[in-house]
Structure formats: structure tokens, C-alpha cells
């Protein structure tokens, strides 16, 4: 294979096999073996036609979800996937204020949601933690202003290299506990947009960074810019064609893949390609109260009750109040109760089979799954774990979108709020309530709006365990210290 055929700049023209069901990752790998092409922001606007919710790739992926599950005749507990051989190290490389921590945390949340064991090893967090310990033990406060990061500061350079070595050793020990170590893939975060860099600097110095705890904002910003200059003096990017790496330029305006091979590497690359940092709101709403809700039944495809129809008529005014004139897209499942709920919303609508609620099939089983709702698969139906798997293409498209309203699934809410999988089935999401999430750099802010329209309470708490949280605690603060030093 020729060297030139191992690297590609994305977006790329559609591959002839992209419409094959479940071919989303294999096609990316095949693309890296074809002649490279280069594209920038203009060509990136063409992506929704092939990658969007209405495009053939995700549409086929979405439709395949309904037929790819094996039907079981009796309720069972589904085992956690065995990813013990799927080991990979992703090294985030880039100048300060380019979004490395943001990308690392987003990727960790996504992979944890898919039940991979993931941990971030942050040299900056380790540096602050050890400096804090030193101050507590000896009373000596280390100076971590820009001079500390100068390559001409031999003593500080030695300390920083030791911190990097210790972080690597911690990573290797963590990997050894879970299986064989696999090759490292650097992810290069390149940003040349002055506005993005300035916003990142402002966020860093105003969000509680211990490096600038007692400094005025203007002084902190000047010092941090000097720190960037110190790094720029010695920074070298990766260009060697024989290395495996992923380069993200200006928050995804251009992505370069070099020797990205295998399922997990391709999955990571595709996810990172779809991220953006544009301001947006994500609205979640369950369907209006249904006839089956009133009758105490679960599953099925019943229409809305009279109160449910009242909610559907009141929903447009509530959404317009918070969206204004901004564009918004509405996503619903194929079930009539969600379609009826969205019928009066004056926005473009898309229907996803993958957004259908958990398939209970034989709902009389529900008593058997109360103790482990996430893993329990109904007879002939699904478990919450199955739902998480079929929602992956929806997550990919959600990360690309701007303002959007979704007929809620607990799985999607849990993804954005970074909730543990085991707590997912017990999240309390009342009927006739709109949840507004505003993604921030390190999490999501949450607001809830309940319309004064009565509805039955469909929530089922976990039996014998009152400590399982029914709602998430929004946390948008950045972690500045390492948890395990």
C-alpha cells in the first residue's frame, strides 16, 4: 500500500458503500485506504446530506436497529459487553486554550455511555494536585505563572517532565489491570481562530483556575497569553505519514485522519468529527399523557388522552418563548403518541425509529425487572442496554445539531447529564414537562418547565433502594485536581 493512500482529509465525498446497514465504521476505515482529498468549511456544509438524520447513512442505520436484535422468548438479564481486548490510548496534543480538556471529557462521557472503561490522565490536574499537597505539608506555594512553563526554566522543565512521566506510568498501570495495552493514537487539537482562542482564555481565567486564583482577570489573561507563547516557542506538530493520528482543526472545520484503523479508533474519530461549540439549547419532552398512561398500561402505541392533547396544543407557545426566532428541529419517534404531541409545533420534523420507547413486548414481566431495569430484557423485547446501543447514531447526529426538541428517552437525558447507567431507568421525568439543557464547556445547565395540565404519575422508583437519584445534578464546573495522585 502506498504511503499517500494511508492519510485522508475529511469531509470526503460519499463512498459507494456508505448506505450499507451498520456500515458506518467500516466505511470510515475503507475511506482511509482510498486516495486522499482535502476539504474545508465550505465542503463541510455538504455533510448533512449523507451523515444527517435524513441522509441515507444514518437513515439506514436507524432502520436497521429494529431488525438487528435477537428475539428472546423469556425475560433475561443482558451481560455487559466484553471490551477487554479493545484497548487504546488517545494522547491529546495541542497548545493551551485549544480545547484538549473539553474534547477529552466529551469523549470520555460518550465511551462511558457505551460502557467502555475510560479514564482521563491530565498532567495539569496532577501538577495542581501535587502543588496543593506541597503547600499543605510545607507551606510553600509554587509559582505556576508563565515563567514556570518556559523552556529556559531548567528546574521547572525537569519537574514538568517528571509529571508527564508519572502520568504515563499511572496510565500504564491502569491499562495493565484491564488487559493488553494497544498502540497510542495522538489526537492533535489545532485552533487558529482568534475568537475561539480568546473565548477559551477568558473561560480559563474566570472559571476558578487555581493557577490564577488571586490575580485580577486582566493580569491573569496577560500571563496566560505569555504561557501560550512559551509553548509556541518549542511546539512541534505531527506530520510523519507513517504515524497514526487524528488532527482536528478549528473545532472540527477540518479533520485529518492518518492510519486510523480498526473499529474503536474509527468510532472515536467519527464522534470527534461531529462535535461543535456553537451555542445551542436541547429541549426534551415526553409525549403527552396517553390513553395507556391513564389505564396504567406500559408499551403499546396508544393515542393521547384528552389531557395529552391539551398539552400538545400548549407546547408550541412554551417552546417559542424560549427559542424565539432561532431555527429549531423537532425529532419524534414513530409512535403515534409522540407524533400527536408534536403535531402543532411549527418547526421542521424528523421521525426516528431509534427514538421509539423501550420495546416491552410482554409488559407483564415488569415486576421481574424492578431490581435491575438496565440489564433486564423483556421476553421478545428490549433492555435499556439494547436501547443505548440503538441510540448511538442518534447521539452522533445530536452532537452535530444546534437547537433541537426531542421526544425524550431517559437514555439521551442520561448521556448529556453524564449519569451512571445503573441509575438510568429510574430517572424521574414527569409528563407535561419540558426540560431545557444548555451545553457548556464541561457539562450542561438544566431548567425544567412544567405546564399546569394534570397527568398521571408514571414514575416507578427502584424497590428497596431509596438512595438511587431520580434526577441528575447538573455540573458544568471544570475539574482542576486529579482524583488519584
Coordinates of C-alpha atoms in Angstrom, one line a residue:
X1 CA 0.0 0.0 0.0
X2 CA 1.4 3.4 -1.0
X3 CA 2.2 5.9 1.8
X4 CA -0.2 8.5 0.2
X5 CA -3.1 6.2 0.5
X6 CA -3.0 6.0 4.3
X7 CA -4.0 9.5 5.0
X8 CA -7.2 11.4 4.3
X9 CA -8.6 14.9 4.9
X10 CA -12.3 14.8 5.9
X11 CA -15.0 15.6 4.8
X12 CA -14.7 13.3 1.8
X13 CA -17.2 12.6 -1.0
X14 CA -19.7 9.8 -0.2
X15 CA -18.3 6.3 -0.6
X16 CA -20.4 3.9 -2.7
X17 CA -20.9 1.5 0.2
X18 CA -22.0 4.1 2.8
X19 CA -25.6 3.1 2.6
X20 CA -25.0 -0.5 3.8
X21 CA -26.7 -1.1 7.2
X22 CA -24.3 -0.9 10.1
X23 CA -21.5 0.1 7.8
X24 CA -20.8 3.4 9.4
X25 CA -17.5 2.5 10.9
X26 CA -16.2 0.1 8.3
X27 CA -16.8 2.7 5.6
X28 CA -14.6 5.2 7.5
X29 CA -11.8 2.6 7.6
X30 CA -12.2 1.9 3.9
X31 CA -12.1 5.6 3.2
X32 CA -8.6 5.8 4.7
X33 CA -7.4 3.3 2.1
X34 CA -8.6 5.4 -0.8
X35 CA -6.9 8.4 -2.4
X36 CA -7.0 11.4 -0.1
X37 CA -9.0 14.5 -0.7
X38 CA -8.9 17.9 1.1
X39 CA -11.9 20.0 2.1
X40 CA -12.6 22.9 4.4
X41 CA -15.6 24.7 6.0
X42 CA -17.5 25.1 2.7
X43 CA -17.4 21.4 1.8
X44 CA -18.3 20.5 5.4
X45 CA -21.7 22.0 4.9
X46 CA -22.5 19.2 2.5
X47 CA -22.2 16.6 5.3
X48 CA -25.8 16.6 6.4
X49 CA -26.9 15.1 3.1
X50 CA -25.0 11.9 3.8
X51 CA -24.5 12.0 7.6
X52 CA -27.6 13.8 8.7
X53 CA -30.8 12.4 10.2
X54 CA -32.5 12.4 6.8
X55 CA -29.5 11.1 4.9
X56 CA -29.1 7.5 3.6
X57 CA -26.3 6.6 6.0
X58 CA -28.0 7.3 9.4
X59 CA -31.4 6.5 8.0
X60 CA -30.3 3.0 7.0
X61 CA -28.5 2.7 10.4
X62 CA -31.7 3.8 12.2
X63 CA -34.0 1.4 10.3
X64 CA -31.6 -1.5 11.0
X65 CA -32.0 -1.0 14.7
X66 CA -35.4 -2.6 14.7
X67 CA -34.3 -5.8 12.9
X68 CA -30.9 -6.3 14.3
X69 CA -31.9 -7.5 17.8
X70 CA -32.3 -11.2 18.6
X71 CA -35.8 -12.1 19.9
X72 CA -35.8 -14.0 23.2
X73 CA -38.8 -15.9 24.4
X74 CA -38.2 -15.4 28.1
X75 CA -37.0 -12.4 30.1
X76 CA -33.3 -12.4 30.7
X77 CA -30.5 -10.2 32.2
X78 CA -28.2 -9.0 29.5
X79 CA -24.5 -9.2 30.3
X80 CA -22.2 -6.1 29.9
X81 CA -20.2 -6.2 26.6
X82 CA -16.7 -7.6 27.0
X83 CA -14.3 -4.8 25.8
X84 CA -11.3 -6.3 27.5
X85 CA -9.4 -6.5 24.2
X86 CA -10.5 -3.1 23.0
X87 CA -7.6 -1.1 24.5
X88 CA -6.5 2.2 23.1
X89 CA -4.6 5.3 24.3
X90 CA -5.6 8.6 22.9
X91 CA -3.0 11.3 23.6
X92 CA -4.4 14.8 23.4
X93 CA -1.8 17.2 22.0
X94 CA -2.0 20.9 21.3
X95 CA -1.2 24.4 22.5
X96 CA -3.0 25.8 25.6
X97 CA -6.6 27.1 25.2
X98 CA -7.3 24.8 22.2
X99 CA -9.9 22.6 23.9
X100 CA -8.0 19.5 24.8
X101 CA -9.7 19.1 28.1
X102 CA -13.1 19.7 26.5
X103 CA -12.6 17.1 23.9
X104 CA -11.2 14.6 26.4
X105 CA -14.2 14.9 28.7
X106 CA -16.7 14.8 25.9
X107 CA -15.1 11.6 24.5
X108 CA -14.9 10.0 28.0
X109 CA -18.6 10.7 28.5
X110 CA -19.5 9.1 25.2
X111 CA -17.4 6.0 25.7
X112 CA -18.6 5.5 29.2
X113 CA -22.2 5.8 28.0
X114 CA -21.3 2.9 25.6
X115 CA -19.9 1.0 28.6
X116 CA -16.2 1.2 27.9
X117 CA -14.0 1.6 30.9
X118 CA -12.4 5.1 30.4
X119 CA -10.2 7.3 32.4
X120 CA -8.5 10.6 31.7
X121 CA -5.0 11.3 32.9
X122 CA -4.4 15.0 32.9
X123 CA -0.9 16.3 33.6
X124 CA -2.2 19.7 34.5
X125 CA -4.5 18.2 37.2
X126 CA -1.6 16.2 38.6
X127 CA 0.6 19.3 38.7
X128 CA -2.0 21.3 40.6
X129 CA -2.7 18.4 43.0
X130 CA 0.9 18.0 43.9
X131 CA 1.4 21.7 44.3
X132 CA -1.6 21.8 46.6
X133 CA -0.2 18.9 48.7
X134 CA 3.1 20.6 48.9
X135 CA 1.5 23.8 50.1
X136 CA -0.4 21.9 52.8
X137 CA 2.6 19.9 54.0
X138 CA 5.3 22.6 53.9
X139 CA 3.5 25.9 53.4
X140 CA 5.5 26.5 50.2
X141 CA 3.4 27.9 47.4
X142 CA 4.7 27.1 43.9
X143 CA 4.7 29.8 41.3
X144 CA 2.8 28.4 38.2
X145 CA 2.7 31.6 36.2
X146 CA 4.1 31.8 32.7
X147 CA 7.7 31.6 33.8
X148 CA 7.1 28.1 35.1
X149 CA 6.3 26.9 31.6
X150 CA 9.4 28.5 29.9
X151 CA 11.7 26.0 28.2
X152 CA 14.5 28.2 29.6
X153 CA 13.5 27.4 33.1
X154 CA 15.6 24.3 33.5
X155 CA 14.3 23.4 37.0
X156 CA 10.6 23.8 36.2
X157 CA 11.2 21.9 32.9
X158 CA 12.6 19.0 34.8
X159 CA 9.6 19.0 37.2
X160 CA 7.1 19.1 34.3
X161 CA 8.8 16.3 32.5
X162 CA 8.6 14.2 35.7
X163 CA 4.9 15.0 35.9
X164 CA 4.4 13.8 32.4
X165 CA 6.3 10.6 33.1
X166 CA 4.3 9.9 36.3
X167 CA 1.0 10.5 34.4
X168 CA 2.2 8.0 31.8
X169 CA 3.1 5.5 34.5
X170 CA -0.3 5.9 36.1
X171 CA -1.9 5.3 32.7
X172 CA 0.1 2.1 32.0
X173 CA -0.7 0.7 35.4
X174 CA -4.4 1.4 34.8
X175 CA -4.3 -0.4 31.5
X176 CA -2.4 -3.4 32.9
X177 CA -5.3 -4.0 35.3
X178 CA -7.7 -4.4 32.4
X179 CA -5.8 -6.3 29.8
X180 CA -3.3 -5.8 27.0
X181 CA -2.1 -2.4 26.0
X182 CA -2.5 -1.3 22.4
X183 CA -0.9 1.4 20.3
X184 CA -1.2 5.1 21.1
X185 CA -3.2 7.4 18.7
X186 CA -2.4 11.1 19.2
X187 CA -5.3 13.5 18.7
X188 CA -4.0 16.9 17.6
X189 CA -6.2 19.8 18.5
X190 CA -5.3 22.7 16.2
X191 CA -7.0 26.1 16.5
X192 CA -6.1 29.2 14.6
X193 CA -9.4 31.1 15.2
X194 CA -8.6 34.1 17.3
X195 CA -12.2 34.4 18.6
X196 CA -12.2 30.8 19.8
X197 CA -8.8 31.1 21.5
X198 CA -9.8 34.4 23.2
X199 CA -13.0 32.8 24.4
X200 CA -11.1 29.8 25.8
X201 CA -8.6 32.1 27.6
X202 CA -11.5 34.1 29.1
X203 CA -13.2 30.9 30.3
X204 CA -10.0 29.6 31.8
X205 CA -9.1 32.7 33.9
X206 CA -12.7 33.3 35.1
X207 CA -13.8 29.7 36.0
X208 CA -11.7 29.2 39.2
X209 CA -8.4 28.0 37.8
X210 CA -6.1 27.7 40.9
X211 CA -3.2 29.0 38.8
X212 CA -4.8 32.4 38.7
X213 CA -6.8 32.3 42.0
X214 CA -5.7 35.6 43.4
X215 CA -4.9 37.5 40.2
X216 CA -7.1 40.2 38.6
X217 CA -8.7 39.0 35.4
X218 CA -6.7 41.3 33.1
X219 CA -3.4 40.2 34.8
X220 CA -4.3 36.6 34.5
X221 CA -5.2 36.9 30.8
X222 CA -1.9 38.5 30.0
X223 CA 0.0 35.9 31.9
X224 CA -1.8 33.0 30.2
X225 CA -1.1 34.5 26.8
X226 CA 2.6 34.6 27.8
X227 CA 2.3 30.9 28.7
X228 CA 1.0 30.2 25.2
X229 CA 4.0 32.0 23.8
X230 CA 6.3 29.9 25.8
X231 CA 4.7 26.7 24.4
X232 CA 4.7 28.1 20.9
X233 CA 8.5 28.5 21.0
X234 CA 9.1 24.8 21.3
X235 CA 5.9 23.2 20.0
X236 CA 6.1 20.8 17.0
X237 CA 3.1 19.3 15.3
X238 CA 3.0 15.7 13.9
X239 CA 3.3 15.4 10.1
X240 CA 5.1 12.0 9.8
X241 CA 3.0 9.9 7.3
X242 CA 3.9 6.6 9.0
X243 CA 2.2 7.6 12.3
X244 CA -1.3 7.1 13.4
X245 CA -3.0 10.3 14.4
X246 CA -6.2 12.4 14.2
X247 CA -5.9 16.2 13.6
X248 CA -8.9 18.4 14.4
X249 CA -8.6 22.0 13.1
X250 CA -10.7 24.9 14.4
X251 CA -13.2 22.8 16.3
X252 CA -13.9 20.4 13.5
X253 CA -13.9 22.7 10.5
X254 CA -11.3 20.3 9.1
X255 CA -10.3 16.8 10.2
X256 CA -7.3 14.9 9.1
X257 CA -7.0 11.1 9.7
X258 CA -3.8 9.2 9.3
X259 CA -3.6 5.5 9.6
X260 CA -6.8 5.2 11.7
X261 CA -7.6 1.5 11.6
X262 CA -10.0 -0.8 13.5
X263 CA -13.4 -0.4 14.9
X264 CA -12.7 1.5 18.1
X265 CA -10.3 4.0 16.5
X266 CA -12.8 4.7 13.7
X267 CA -15.6 5.1 16.2
X268 CA -13.7 7.7 18.2
X269 CA -12.7 9.6 15.0
X270 CA -16.3 9.7 13.8
X271 CA -17.5 11.0 17.1
X272 CA -14.9 13.8 17.4
X273 CA -15.7 14.8 13.8
X274 CA -19.3 15.6 14.8
X275 CA -18.6 17.9 17.8
X276 CA -19.0 21.7 17.7
X277 CA -19.1 24.5 20.2
X278 CA -21.8 26.7 18.8
X279 CA -24.3 28.0 21.4
X280 CA -27.5 25.9 21.4
X281 CA -30.3 24.5 23.5
X282 CA -31.6 21.0 23.6
X283 CA -35.2 20.6 24.7
X284 CA -36.6 17.3 25.9
X285 CA -40.3 16.5 26.3
X286 CA -42.1 13.2 26.9
X287 CA -45.2 12.6 24.9
X288 CA -48.4 14.0 26.3
X289 CA -50.4 11.8 28.6
X290 CA -51.6 8.7 26.6
X291 CA -54.7 6.5 27.0
X292 CA -52.5 3.7 28.2
X293 CA -50.9 6.0 30.8
X294 CA -54.4 6.6 32.2
X295 CA -55.2 2.9 32.2
X296 CA -51.9 2.0 33.9
X297 CA -50.5 0.1 30.9
X298 CA -47.0 0.2 29.5
X299 CA -45.8 -0.3 26.0
X300 CA -48.1 -0.3 23.0
X301 CA -48.9 2.5 20.7
X302 CA -51.9 4.2 22.2
X303 CA -53.1 7.7 21.2
X304 CA -53.1 10.7 23.5
X305 CA -55.7 11.2 26.2
X306 CA -57.7 14.4 26.3
X307 CA -55.2 16.0 28.7
X308 CA -52.4 14.8 26.5
X309 CA -54.0 16.6 23.5
X310 CA -54.3 19.7 25.6
X311 CA -50.5 19.5 26.3
X312 CA -49.8 19.2 22.6
X313 CA -51.7 22.4 21.9
X314 CA -50.0 24.3 24.7
X315 CA -46.4 23.1 23.8
X316 CA -45.8 25.5 20.8
X317 CA -46.1 28.7 22.9
X318 CA -43.7 27.3 25.6
X319 CA -41.1 26.4 23.0
X320 CA -41.4 29.7 21.1
X321 CA -41.0 31.6 24.4
X322 CA -37.5 30.1 24.9
X323 CA -36.4 29.7 21.3
X324 CA -37.6 33.0 19.8
X325 CA -36.8 33.3 16.1
X326 CA -33.9 30.8 16.2
X327 CA -34.2 27.7 14.0
X328 CA -35.2 24.5 15.7
X329 CA -35.8 20.9 14.6
X330 CA -38.2 18.5 16.2
X331 CA -37.4 14.8 16.4
X332 CA -40.0 12.3 17.3
X333 CA -40.3 8.5 17.4
X334 CA -42.6 6.6 15.1
X335 CA -45.2 6.1 17.9
X336 CA -48.5 8.0 17.4
X337 CA -48.4 9.5 20.9
X338 CA -45.1 11.3 20.2
X339 CA -46.3 12.4 16.7
X340 CA -49.5 13.7 18.1
X341 CA -47.6 15.6 20.8
X342 CA -45.5 17.4 18.2
X343 CA -48.3 18.0 15.6
X344 CA -48.8 21.7 16.4
X345 CA -45.2 22.7 16.7
X346 CA -44.4 25.0 13.7
X347 CA -40.9 23.6 13.1
X348 CA -39.3 21.0 10.7
X349 CA -39.9 17.5 12.0
X350 CA -37.9 14.3 11.6
X351 CA -39.1 10.8 12.7
X352 CA -36.6 8.3 14.0
X353 CA -37.4 4.6 14.6
X354 CA -34.5 4.6 17.0
X355 CA -36.3 7.0 19.3
X356 CA -39.1 4.6 19.9
X357 CA -39.5 3.8 23.6
X358 CA -38.2 0.6 25.1
X359 CA -40.0 -2.4 23.4
X360 CA -41.7 -4.2 26.3
X361 CA -43.3 -6.9 24.2
X362 CA -44.7 -8.8 27.2
X363 CA -45.2 -6.0 29.7
X364 CA -46.4 -8.3 32.5
X365 CA -42.7 -9.0 33.0
X366 CA -42.1 -5.6 34.6
X367 CA -42.2 -6.9 38.1
X368 CA -39.3 -9.3 37.3
X369 CA -37.0 -6.4 36.2
X370 CA -37.5 -3.9 39.0
X371 CA -34.2 -4.7 40.7
X372 CA -32.1 -4.4 37.6
X373 CA -34.1 -2.5 35.0
X374 CA -31.0 -1.5 33.0
X375 CA -29.9 -5.1 32.2
X376 CA -33.3 -6.8 32.1
X377 CA -34.6 -7.7 28.6
X378 CA -38.3 -8.3 28.2
X379 CA -39.5 -11.5 26.6
X380 CA -39.3 -10.8 22.9
X381 CA -38.4 -7.2 23.7
X382 CA -35.5 -5.0 24.8
X383 CA -33.4 -4.0 27.8
X384 CA -32.3 -0.4 28.5
X385 CA -28.8 -1.7 27.4
X386 CA -30.3 -2.6 24.0
X387 CA -31.8 0.9 23.7
X388 CA -28.4 2.5 24.4
X389 CA -26.9 0.5 21.5
X390 CA -29.6 1.5 19.0
X391 CA -29.3 5.2 20.0
X392 CA -25.7 5.6 19.1
X393 CA -26.4 7.0 15.6
X394 CA -28.9 9.4 17.2
X395 CA -26.1 10.6 19.6
X396 CA -23.8 11.2 16.6
X397 CA -26.4 13.4 14.9
X398 CA -27.4 15.2 18.2
X399 CA -23.8 16.3 18.6
X400 CA -23.9 17.9 15.1
X401 CA -27.2 19.7 15.7
X402 CA -27.9 23.2 17.1
X403 CA -31.3 23.9 18.6
X404 CA -33.5 20.8 18.8
X405 CA -36.6 19.4 20.5
X406 CA -36.6 15.7 21.2
X407 CA -39.4 13.3 22.3
X408 CA -37.4 12.2 25.3
X409 CA -35.8 8.9 26.1
X410 CA -34.1 8.6 29.5
X411 CA -31.0 7.2 27.7
X412 CA -30.4 10.5 25.9
X413 CA -31.0 12.6 29.0
X414 CA -28.6 10.4 30.9
X415 CA -25.9 10.9 28.2
X416 CA -26.0 14.7 28.4
X417 CA -26.1 14.7 32.2
X418 CA -23.4 12.0 32.5
X419 CA -25.4 9.8 34.7
X420 CA -24.4 6.2 35.6
X421 CA -26.0 3.5 33.5
X422 CA -27.4 1.7 36.5
X423 CA -29.4 4.8 37.5
X424 CA -30.7 5.5 34.0
X425 CA -34.0 3.6 34.3
X426 CA -35.1 5.3 37.5
X427 CA -34.7 8.9 36.3
X428 CA -37.9 10.8 37.1
X429 CA -39.2 12.7 34.0
X430 CA -42.8 13.8 34.6
X431 CA -45.4 14.1 31.8
X432 CA -46.2 17.6 30.6
X433 CA -42.8 18.9 31.4
X434 CA -40.2 20.4 29.1
X435 CA -36.5 20.0 30.1
X436 CA -34.1 22.6 28.6
X437 CA -30.4 21.6 28.5
X438 CA -27.7 24.2 27.6
X439 CA -24.4 22.5 26.8
X440 CA -21.4 24.2 28.4
X441 CA -17.7 23.5 28.1
X442 CA -17.7 20.8 30.9
X443 CA -21.4 19.8 31.2
X444 CA -25.0 21.0 30.8
X445 CA -27.1 23.5 32.6
X446 CA -30.7 22.2 33.2
X447 CA -34.0 24.0 33.5
X448 CA -37.5 22.4 33.8
X449 CA -40.8 23.9 32.8
X450 CA -44.0 22.2 33.9
X451 CA -47.2 23.2 32.2
X452 CA -50.3 23.4 34.5
X453 CA -52.0 20.4 32.8
X454 CA -52.7 17.4 35.0
X455 CA -51.3 14.0 34.2
X456 CA -50.8 10.6 35.9
X457 CA -47.6 9.9 37.6
X458 CA -45.8 7.2 35.6
X459 CA -42.6 7.1 37.7
X460 CA -41.5 3.8 39.2
X461 CA -38.8 4.2 41.9
X462 CA -36.3 1.3 42.4
X463 CA -37.7 -1.0 45.1
X464 CA -35.8 -1.4 48.3
X465 CA -33.3 1.3 47.3
X466 CA -34.4 4.8 48.1
X467 CA -30.9 6.2 47.5
X468 CA -31.0 6.0 43.7
X469 CA -31.3 9.6 42.4
X470 CA -34.4 10.3 40.4
X471 CA -32.9 13.5 38.9
X472 CA -29.4 14.4 37.7
X473 CA -27.3 17.1 39.3
X474 CA -26.0 19.4 36.6
X475 CA -22.3 20.1 36.9
X476 CA -20.6 22.4 34.4
X477 CA -17.5 23.1 36.5
X478 CA -14.1 22.0 35.3
X479 CA -12.1 19.7 37.5
X480 CA -8.7 21.2 38.3
X481 CA -7.3 18.5 40.5
X482 CA -6.5 14.8 39.9
X483 CA -8.7 12.4 41.8
X484 CA -5.9 9.8 42.4
X485 CA -2.5 11.3 42.9

